[in-house]
Tab-separated table of C-alpha atoms in Angstrom:
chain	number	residue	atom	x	y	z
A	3	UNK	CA	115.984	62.534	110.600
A	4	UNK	CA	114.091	65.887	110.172
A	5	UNK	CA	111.607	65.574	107.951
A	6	UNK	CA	109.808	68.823	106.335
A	7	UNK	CA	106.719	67.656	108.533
A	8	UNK	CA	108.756	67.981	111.549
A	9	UNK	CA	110.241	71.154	110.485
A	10	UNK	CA	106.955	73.228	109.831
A	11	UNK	CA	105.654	72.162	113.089
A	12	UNK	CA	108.643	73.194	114.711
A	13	UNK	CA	108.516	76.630	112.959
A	14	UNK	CA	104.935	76.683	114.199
A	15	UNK	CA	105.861	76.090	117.822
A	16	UNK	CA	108.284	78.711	117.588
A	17	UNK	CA	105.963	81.286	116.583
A	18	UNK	CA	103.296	80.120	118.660
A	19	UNK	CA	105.846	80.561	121.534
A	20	UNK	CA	106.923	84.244	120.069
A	21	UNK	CA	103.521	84.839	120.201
A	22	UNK	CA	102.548	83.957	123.782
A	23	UNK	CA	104.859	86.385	125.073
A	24	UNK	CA	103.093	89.524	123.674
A	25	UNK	CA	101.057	89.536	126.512
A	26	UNK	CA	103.664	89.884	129.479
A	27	UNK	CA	105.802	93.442	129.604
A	28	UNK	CA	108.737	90.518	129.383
A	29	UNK	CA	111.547	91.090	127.302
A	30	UNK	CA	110.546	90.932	124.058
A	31	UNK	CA	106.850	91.013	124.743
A	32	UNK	CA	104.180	93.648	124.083
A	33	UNK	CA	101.118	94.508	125.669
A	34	UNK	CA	99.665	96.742	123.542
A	35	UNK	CA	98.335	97.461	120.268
A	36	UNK	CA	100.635	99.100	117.485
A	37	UNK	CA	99.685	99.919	114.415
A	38	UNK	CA	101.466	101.405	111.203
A	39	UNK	CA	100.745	103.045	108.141
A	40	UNK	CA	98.746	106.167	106.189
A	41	UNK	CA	98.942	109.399	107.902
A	42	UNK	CA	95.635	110.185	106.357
A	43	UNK	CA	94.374	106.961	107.821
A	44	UNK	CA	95.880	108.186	111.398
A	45	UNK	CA	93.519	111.035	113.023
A	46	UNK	CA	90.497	108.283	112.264
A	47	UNK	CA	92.875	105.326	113.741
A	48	UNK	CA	94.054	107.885	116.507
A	49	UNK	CA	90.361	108.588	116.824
A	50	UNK	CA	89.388	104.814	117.452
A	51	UNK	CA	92.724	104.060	119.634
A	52	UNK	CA	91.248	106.881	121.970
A	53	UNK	CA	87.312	105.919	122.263
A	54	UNK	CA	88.811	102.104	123.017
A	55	UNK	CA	91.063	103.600	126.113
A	56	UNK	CA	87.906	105.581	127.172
A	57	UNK	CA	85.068	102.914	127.016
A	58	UNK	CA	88.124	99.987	128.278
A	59	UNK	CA	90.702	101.421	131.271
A	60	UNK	CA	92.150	97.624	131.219
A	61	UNK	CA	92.857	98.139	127.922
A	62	UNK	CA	96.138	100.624	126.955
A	63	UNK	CA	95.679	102.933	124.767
A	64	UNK	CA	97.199	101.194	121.662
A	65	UNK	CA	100.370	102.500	119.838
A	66	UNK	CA	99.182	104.809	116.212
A	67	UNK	CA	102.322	105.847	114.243
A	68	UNK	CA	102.419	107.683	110.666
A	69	UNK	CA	104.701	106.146	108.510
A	70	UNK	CA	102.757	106.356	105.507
A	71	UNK	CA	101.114	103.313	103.563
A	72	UNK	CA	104.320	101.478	101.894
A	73	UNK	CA	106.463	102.618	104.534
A	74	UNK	CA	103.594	100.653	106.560
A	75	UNK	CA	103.231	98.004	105.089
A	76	UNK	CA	106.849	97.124	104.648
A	77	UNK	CA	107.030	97.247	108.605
A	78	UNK	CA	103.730	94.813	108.623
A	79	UNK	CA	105.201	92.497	106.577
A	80	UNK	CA	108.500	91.667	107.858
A	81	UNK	CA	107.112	88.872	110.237
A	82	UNK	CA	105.054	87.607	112.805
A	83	UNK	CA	105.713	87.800	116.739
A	84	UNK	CA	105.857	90.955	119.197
A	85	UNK	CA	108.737	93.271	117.170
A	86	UNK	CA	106.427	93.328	114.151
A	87	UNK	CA	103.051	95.931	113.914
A	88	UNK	CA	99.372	94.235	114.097
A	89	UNK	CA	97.819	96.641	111.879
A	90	UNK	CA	98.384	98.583	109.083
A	91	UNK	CA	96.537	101.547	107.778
A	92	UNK	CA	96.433	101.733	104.530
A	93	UNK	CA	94.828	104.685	102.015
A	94	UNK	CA	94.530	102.581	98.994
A	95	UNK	CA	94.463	98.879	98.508
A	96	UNK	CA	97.322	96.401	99.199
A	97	UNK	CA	99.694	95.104	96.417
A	98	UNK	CA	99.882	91.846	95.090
A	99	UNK	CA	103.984	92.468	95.339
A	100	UNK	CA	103.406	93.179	98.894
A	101	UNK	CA	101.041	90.478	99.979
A	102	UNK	CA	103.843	88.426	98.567
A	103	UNK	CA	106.473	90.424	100.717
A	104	UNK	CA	103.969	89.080	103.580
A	105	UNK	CA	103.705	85.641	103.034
A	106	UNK	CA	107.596	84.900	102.411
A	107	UNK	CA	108.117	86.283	105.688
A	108	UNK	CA	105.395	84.084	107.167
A	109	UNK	CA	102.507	87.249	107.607
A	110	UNK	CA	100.352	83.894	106.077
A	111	UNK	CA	96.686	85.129	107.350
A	112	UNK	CA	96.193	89.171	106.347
A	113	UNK	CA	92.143	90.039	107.010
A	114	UNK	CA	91.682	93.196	105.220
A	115	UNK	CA	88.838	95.711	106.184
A	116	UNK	CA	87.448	98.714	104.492
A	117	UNK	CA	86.855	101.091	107.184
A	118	UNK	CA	85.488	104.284	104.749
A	119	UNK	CA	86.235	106.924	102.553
A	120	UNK	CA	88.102	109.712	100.876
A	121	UNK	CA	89.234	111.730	98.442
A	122	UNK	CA	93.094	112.816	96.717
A	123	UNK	CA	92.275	116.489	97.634
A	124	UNK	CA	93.878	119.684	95.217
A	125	UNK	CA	93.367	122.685	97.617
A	126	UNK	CA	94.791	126.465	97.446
A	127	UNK	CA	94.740	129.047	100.285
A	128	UNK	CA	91.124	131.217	100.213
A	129	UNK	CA	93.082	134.112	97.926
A	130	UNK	CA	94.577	131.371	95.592
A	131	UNK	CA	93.662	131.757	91.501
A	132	UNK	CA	90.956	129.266	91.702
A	133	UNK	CA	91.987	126.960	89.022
A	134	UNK	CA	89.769	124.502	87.781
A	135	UNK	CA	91.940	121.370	86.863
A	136	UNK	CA	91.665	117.694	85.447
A	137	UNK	CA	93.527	114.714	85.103
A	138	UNK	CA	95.248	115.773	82.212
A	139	UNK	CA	96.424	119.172	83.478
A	140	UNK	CA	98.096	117.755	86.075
A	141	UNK	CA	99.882	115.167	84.777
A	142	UNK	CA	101.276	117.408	81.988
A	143	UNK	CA	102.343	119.706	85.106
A	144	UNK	CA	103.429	117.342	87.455
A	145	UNK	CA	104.750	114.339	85.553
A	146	UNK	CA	108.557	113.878	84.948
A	147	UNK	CA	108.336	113.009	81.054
A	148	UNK	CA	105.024	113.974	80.165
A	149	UNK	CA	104.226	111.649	77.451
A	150	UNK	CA	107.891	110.795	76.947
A	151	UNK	CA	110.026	113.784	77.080
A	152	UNK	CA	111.545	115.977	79.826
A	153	UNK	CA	109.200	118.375	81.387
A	154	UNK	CA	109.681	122.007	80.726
A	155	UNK	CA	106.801	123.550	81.884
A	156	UNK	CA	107.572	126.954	84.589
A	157	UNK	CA	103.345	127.612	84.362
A	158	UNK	CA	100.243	127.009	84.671
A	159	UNK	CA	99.684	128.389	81.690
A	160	UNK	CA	102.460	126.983	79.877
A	161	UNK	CA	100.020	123.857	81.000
A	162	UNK	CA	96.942	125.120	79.598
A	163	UNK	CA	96.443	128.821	78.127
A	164	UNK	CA	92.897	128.483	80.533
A	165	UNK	CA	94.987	127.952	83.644
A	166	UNK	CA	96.518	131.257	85.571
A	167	UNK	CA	99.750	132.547	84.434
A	168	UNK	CA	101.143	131.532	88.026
A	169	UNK	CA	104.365	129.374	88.672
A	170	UNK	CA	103.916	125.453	89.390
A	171	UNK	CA	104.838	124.867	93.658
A	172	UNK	CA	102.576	121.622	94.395
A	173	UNK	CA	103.240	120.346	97.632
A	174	UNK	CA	102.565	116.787	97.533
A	175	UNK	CA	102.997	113.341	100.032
A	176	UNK	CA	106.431	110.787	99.423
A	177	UNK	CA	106.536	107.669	97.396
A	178	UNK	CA	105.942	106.101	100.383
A	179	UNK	CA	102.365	107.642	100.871
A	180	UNK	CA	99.085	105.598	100.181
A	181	UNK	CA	98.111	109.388	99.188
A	182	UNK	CA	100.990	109.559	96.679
A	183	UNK	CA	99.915	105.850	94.736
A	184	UNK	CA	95.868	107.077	94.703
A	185	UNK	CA	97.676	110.670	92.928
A	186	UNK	CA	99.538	108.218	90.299
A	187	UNK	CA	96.702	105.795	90.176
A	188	UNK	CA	93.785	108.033	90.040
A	189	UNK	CA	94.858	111.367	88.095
A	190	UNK	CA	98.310	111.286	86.498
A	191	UNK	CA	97.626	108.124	84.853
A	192	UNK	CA	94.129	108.939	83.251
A	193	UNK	CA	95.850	111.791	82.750
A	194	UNK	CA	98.240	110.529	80.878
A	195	UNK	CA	95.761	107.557	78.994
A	196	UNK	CA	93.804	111.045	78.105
A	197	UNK	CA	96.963	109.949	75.241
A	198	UNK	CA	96.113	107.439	72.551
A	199	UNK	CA	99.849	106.107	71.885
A	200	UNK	CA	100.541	106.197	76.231
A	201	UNK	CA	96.929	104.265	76.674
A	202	UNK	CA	98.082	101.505	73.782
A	203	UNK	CA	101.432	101.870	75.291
A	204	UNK	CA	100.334	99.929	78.160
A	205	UNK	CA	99.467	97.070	76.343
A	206	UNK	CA	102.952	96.663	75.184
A	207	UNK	CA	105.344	98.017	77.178
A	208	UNK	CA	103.927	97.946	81.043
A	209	UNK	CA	106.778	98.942	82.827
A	210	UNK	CA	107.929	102.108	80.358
A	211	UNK	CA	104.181	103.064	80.676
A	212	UNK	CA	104.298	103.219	84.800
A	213	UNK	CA	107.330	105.719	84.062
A	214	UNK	CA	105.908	107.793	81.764
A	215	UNK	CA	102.847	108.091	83.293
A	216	UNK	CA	103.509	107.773	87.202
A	217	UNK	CA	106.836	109.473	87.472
A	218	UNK	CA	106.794	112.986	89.355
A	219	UNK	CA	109.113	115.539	88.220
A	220	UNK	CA	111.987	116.667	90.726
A	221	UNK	CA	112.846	120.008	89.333
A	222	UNK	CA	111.369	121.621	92.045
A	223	UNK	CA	107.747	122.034	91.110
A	224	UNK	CA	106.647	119.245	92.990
A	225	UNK	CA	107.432	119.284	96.791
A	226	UNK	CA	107.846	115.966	98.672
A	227	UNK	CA	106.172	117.516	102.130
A	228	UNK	CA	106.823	113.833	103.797
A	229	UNK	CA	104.124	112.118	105.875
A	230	UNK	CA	102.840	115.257	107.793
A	231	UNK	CA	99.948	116.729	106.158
A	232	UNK	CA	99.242	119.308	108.831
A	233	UNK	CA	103.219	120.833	107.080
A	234	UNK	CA	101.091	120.672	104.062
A	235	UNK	CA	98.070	122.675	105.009
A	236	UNK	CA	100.408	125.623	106.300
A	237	UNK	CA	102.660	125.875	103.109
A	238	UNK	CA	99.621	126.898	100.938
A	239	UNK	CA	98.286	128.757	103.583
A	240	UNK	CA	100.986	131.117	103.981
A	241	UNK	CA	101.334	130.741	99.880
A	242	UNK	CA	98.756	131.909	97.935
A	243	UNK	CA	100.581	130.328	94.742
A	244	UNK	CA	100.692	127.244	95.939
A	245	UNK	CA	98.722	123.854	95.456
A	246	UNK	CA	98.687	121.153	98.152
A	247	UNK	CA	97.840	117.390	97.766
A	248	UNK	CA	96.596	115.805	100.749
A	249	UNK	CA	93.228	114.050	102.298
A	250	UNK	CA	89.914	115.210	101.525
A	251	UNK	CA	89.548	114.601	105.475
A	252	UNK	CA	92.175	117.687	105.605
A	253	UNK	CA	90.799	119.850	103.421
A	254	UNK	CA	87.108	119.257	105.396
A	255	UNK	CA	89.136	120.271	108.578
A	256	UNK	CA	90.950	123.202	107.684
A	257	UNK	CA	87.717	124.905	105.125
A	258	UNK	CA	87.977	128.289	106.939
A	259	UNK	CA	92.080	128.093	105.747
A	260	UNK	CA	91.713	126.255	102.713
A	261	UNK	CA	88.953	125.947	99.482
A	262	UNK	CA	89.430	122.727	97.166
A	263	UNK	CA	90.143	122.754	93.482
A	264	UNK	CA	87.579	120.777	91.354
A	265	UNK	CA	88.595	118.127	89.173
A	266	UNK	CA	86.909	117.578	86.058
A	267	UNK	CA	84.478	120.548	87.087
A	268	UNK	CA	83.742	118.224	90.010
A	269	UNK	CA	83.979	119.965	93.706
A	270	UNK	CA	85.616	117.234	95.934
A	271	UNK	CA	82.522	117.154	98.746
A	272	UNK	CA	81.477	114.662	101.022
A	273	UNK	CA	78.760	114.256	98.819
A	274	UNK	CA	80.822	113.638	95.173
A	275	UNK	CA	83.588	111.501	97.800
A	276	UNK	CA	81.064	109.087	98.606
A	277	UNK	CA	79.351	108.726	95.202
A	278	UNK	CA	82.876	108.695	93.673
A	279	UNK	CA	81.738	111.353	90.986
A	280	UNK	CA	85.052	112.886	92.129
A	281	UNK	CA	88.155	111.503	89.916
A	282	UNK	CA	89.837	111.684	93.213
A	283	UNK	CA	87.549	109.238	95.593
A	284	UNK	CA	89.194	106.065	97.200
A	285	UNK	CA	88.673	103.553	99.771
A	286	UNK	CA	90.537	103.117	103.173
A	287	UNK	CA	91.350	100.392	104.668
A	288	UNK	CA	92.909	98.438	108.022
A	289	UNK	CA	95.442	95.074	107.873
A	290	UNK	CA	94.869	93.065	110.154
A	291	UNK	CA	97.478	90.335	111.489
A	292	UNK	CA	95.133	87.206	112.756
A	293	UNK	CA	97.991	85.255	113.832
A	294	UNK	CA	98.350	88.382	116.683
A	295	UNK	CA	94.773	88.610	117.651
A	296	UNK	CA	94.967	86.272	120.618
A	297	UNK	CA	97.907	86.895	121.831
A	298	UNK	CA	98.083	91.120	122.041
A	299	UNK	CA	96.023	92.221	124.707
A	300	UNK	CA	93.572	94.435	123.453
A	301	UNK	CA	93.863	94.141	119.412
A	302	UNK	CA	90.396	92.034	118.975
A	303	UNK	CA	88.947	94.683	120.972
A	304	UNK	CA	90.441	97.592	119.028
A	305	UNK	CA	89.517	95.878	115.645
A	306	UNK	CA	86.201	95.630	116.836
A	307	UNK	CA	86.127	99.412	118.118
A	308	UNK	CA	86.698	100.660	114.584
A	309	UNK	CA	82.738	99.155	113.760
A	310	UNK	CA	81.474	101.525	116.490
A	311	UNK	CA	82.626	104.497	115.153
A	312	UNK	CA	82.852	104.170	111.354
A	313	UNK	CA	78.756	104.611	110.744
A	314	UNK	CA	76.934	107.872	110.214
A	315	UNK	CA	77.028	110.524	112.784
A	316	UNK	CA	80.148	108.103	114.073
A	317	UNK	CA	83.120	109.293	115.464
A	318	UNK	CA	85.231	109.180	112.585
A	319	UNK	CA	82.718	110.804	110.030
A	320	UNK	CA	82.994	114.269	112.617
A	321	UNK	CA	86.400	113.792	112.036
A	322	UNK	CA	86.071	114.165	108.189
A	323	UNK	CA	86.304	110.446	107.285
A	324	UNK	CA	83.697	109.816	104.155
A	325	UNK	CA	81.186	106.842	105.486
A	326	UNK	CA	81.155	104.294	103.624
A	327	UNK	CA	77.544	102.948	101.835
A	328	UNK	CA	76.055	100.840	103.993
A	329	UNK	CA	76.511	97.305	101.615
A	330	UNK	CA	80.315	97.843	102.293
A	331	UNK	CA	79.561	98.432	106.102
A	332	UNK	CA	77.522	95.448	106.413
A	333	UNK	CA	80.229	93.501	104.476
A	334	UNK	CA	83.106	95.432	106.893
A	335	UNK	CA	81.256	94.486	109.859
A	336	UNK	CA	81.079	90.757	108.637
A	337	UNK	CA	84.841	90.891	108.322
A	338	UNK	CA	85.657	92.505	111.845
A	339	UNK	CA	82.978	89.124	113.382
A	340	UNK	CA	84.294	86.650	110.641
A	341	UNK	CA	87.718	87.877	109.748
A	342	UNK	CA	88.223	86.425	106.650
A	343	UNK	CA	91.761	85.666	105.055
A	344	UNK	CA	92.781	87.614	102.335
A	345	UNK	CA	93.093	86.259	98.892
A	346	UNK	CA	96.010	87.449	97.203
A	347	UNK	CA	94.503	86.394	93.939
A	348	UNK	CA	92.366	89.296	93.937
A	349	UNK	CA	95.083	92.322	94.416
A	350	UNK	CA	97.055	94.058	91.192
């Protein structure tokens, strides 16, 4: 008889066994690192991925791809064993519905680690208007139904009589972009609460208040770029008219291109990043499988890597990334020695 004893220990043995072939180039098997997710999370990961290779030759260079943080973690979640990613990069926190997606498909221990910094970015080319914006003005312009009903506005102006008289063309990241949920989470929706009945409307009626208020029009106004931000810089570049949404880490890199729109009268800097004075400001974050640790060559290694270079004057803060302050390093360098499970309780 087959108890439910027997059967979870045979479902363990199976994985362990899926497992133990990661580190052969055996069918099926994998012998490097892969890892999924943000593409504004990917230069830094990139970054790391290379400074491992160089300081380890027995170690390949592990596997970075942009897929962008739902797309991600979708991929991460689907299972445990060599077909499925180790990591995902992620720029903004996980969800409760997908650390749920993870544990039906048996992705039971997630350690999560904050690796830094950075900002939801509004930039223009250097001969753009220079429009000071907040929260509010960008929802009305950007949001399907502002406040309900259909979105008509062709203007800035039509926006806000202080804004230039200059047609709407925001190129933005997909629903499928980390940088896309911060956008909803951290300006079109306190945009939209800015609204006394949308802000009590959340109370009531959750669901018809994430429409409202997170819904991006498709008219034409808003661009879906995809997952390539570099596409993004270029647009505005050659378009003078035009806003982009990306990475404060891409705006940083591309300054003598580029100048950033301030928020609230607040310049998104390194300085009003890491202070989160900016509206904008958000952490970023790696997923890390622990059931994989032992058995891909190289991923302890890599996860440790990320500790070297995430400090000040570090690798990935010349690279734009926003360090973190240094009571979240401590407690992400605890996690990359202790690797702690992650509570779903905690996540929205």
């Amino acid at each position: 008889m087959i108890t439910k004893h027997n059967l979870a220990l045979a479902t363990v043995a199976l994985t362990a066994l899926s497992l133990a072939g990661c580190g052969s180039q055996g069918g099926g098997s994998r012998d490097q690192v892969r890892a999924v997710g943000s593409s504004t999370v990917y230069p830094f990961a990139k970054a790391v991925a290379e400074q491992l290779a160089k300081s380890d030759a027995s170690i390949k260079s592990p596997i970075i791809e942009s897929t962008g943080t739902g797309a991600g973690m979708k991929l991460f979640c689907a299972g445990v064993g060599p077909q499925h990613p180790d990591i995902e990069d992620a720029s903004r926190r996980m969800k409760k519905s997908e650390f749920e997606d993870c544990q039906k498909n048996g992705v039971k221990e997630i350690v999560e680690i904050q690796v830094g910094l950075d900002g939801v970015a509004f930039a223009e080319g250097k001969n753009g208007p220079g429009m000071a914006l907040t929260p509010e003005d960008v929802y009305k312009a950007l949001a399907k139904n502002p406040y309900g009903k259909p979105n008509t506005a062709k203007t800035w102006k039509d926006v806000n009589p202080a804004l230039a008289d200059e047609p709407i063309l925001v190129y933005g990241p997909p629903s499928t972009s980390g940088t896309r949920d911060a956008l909803k989470e951290l300006i079109l929706t306190k945009g939209c609460d800015a609204n006394p009945e949308m802000k009590a409307l959340k109370d009531s009626d959750k669901d018809k208040h994430d429409a409202i208020c997170g819904e991006v029009r498709e008219d034409g106004a808003y661009v879906d770029a995809g997952e390539n931000d570099n596409l993004i810089v270029q647009k505005i570049e050659a378009n003078p008219k035009a806003i982009g949404i990306f990475g404060f880490s891409y705006l940083e890199e591309n300054s003598d291109k580029l100048k950033g729109l301030t928020m609230s009268g607040i310049v998104p800097t390194y300085q009003s990043i890491s202070d989160f004075s900016y509206p904008g400001a958000r952490p970023l974050y790696i997923y890390v499988k622990k059931a994989h640790l032992k058995a891909i060559p190289g991923l302890q290694a890599y996860v440790t890597e990320w500790s070297k270079a995430w400090g000040k004057g570090g690798t990935l803060a010349k690279l734009g990334m926003v360090v973190a302050p240094d009571d979240v390093l401590a407690k992400s360098a605890k996690a990359v020695s202790d690797l702690p499970v992650l509570d779903g309780a905690e996540l929205k």
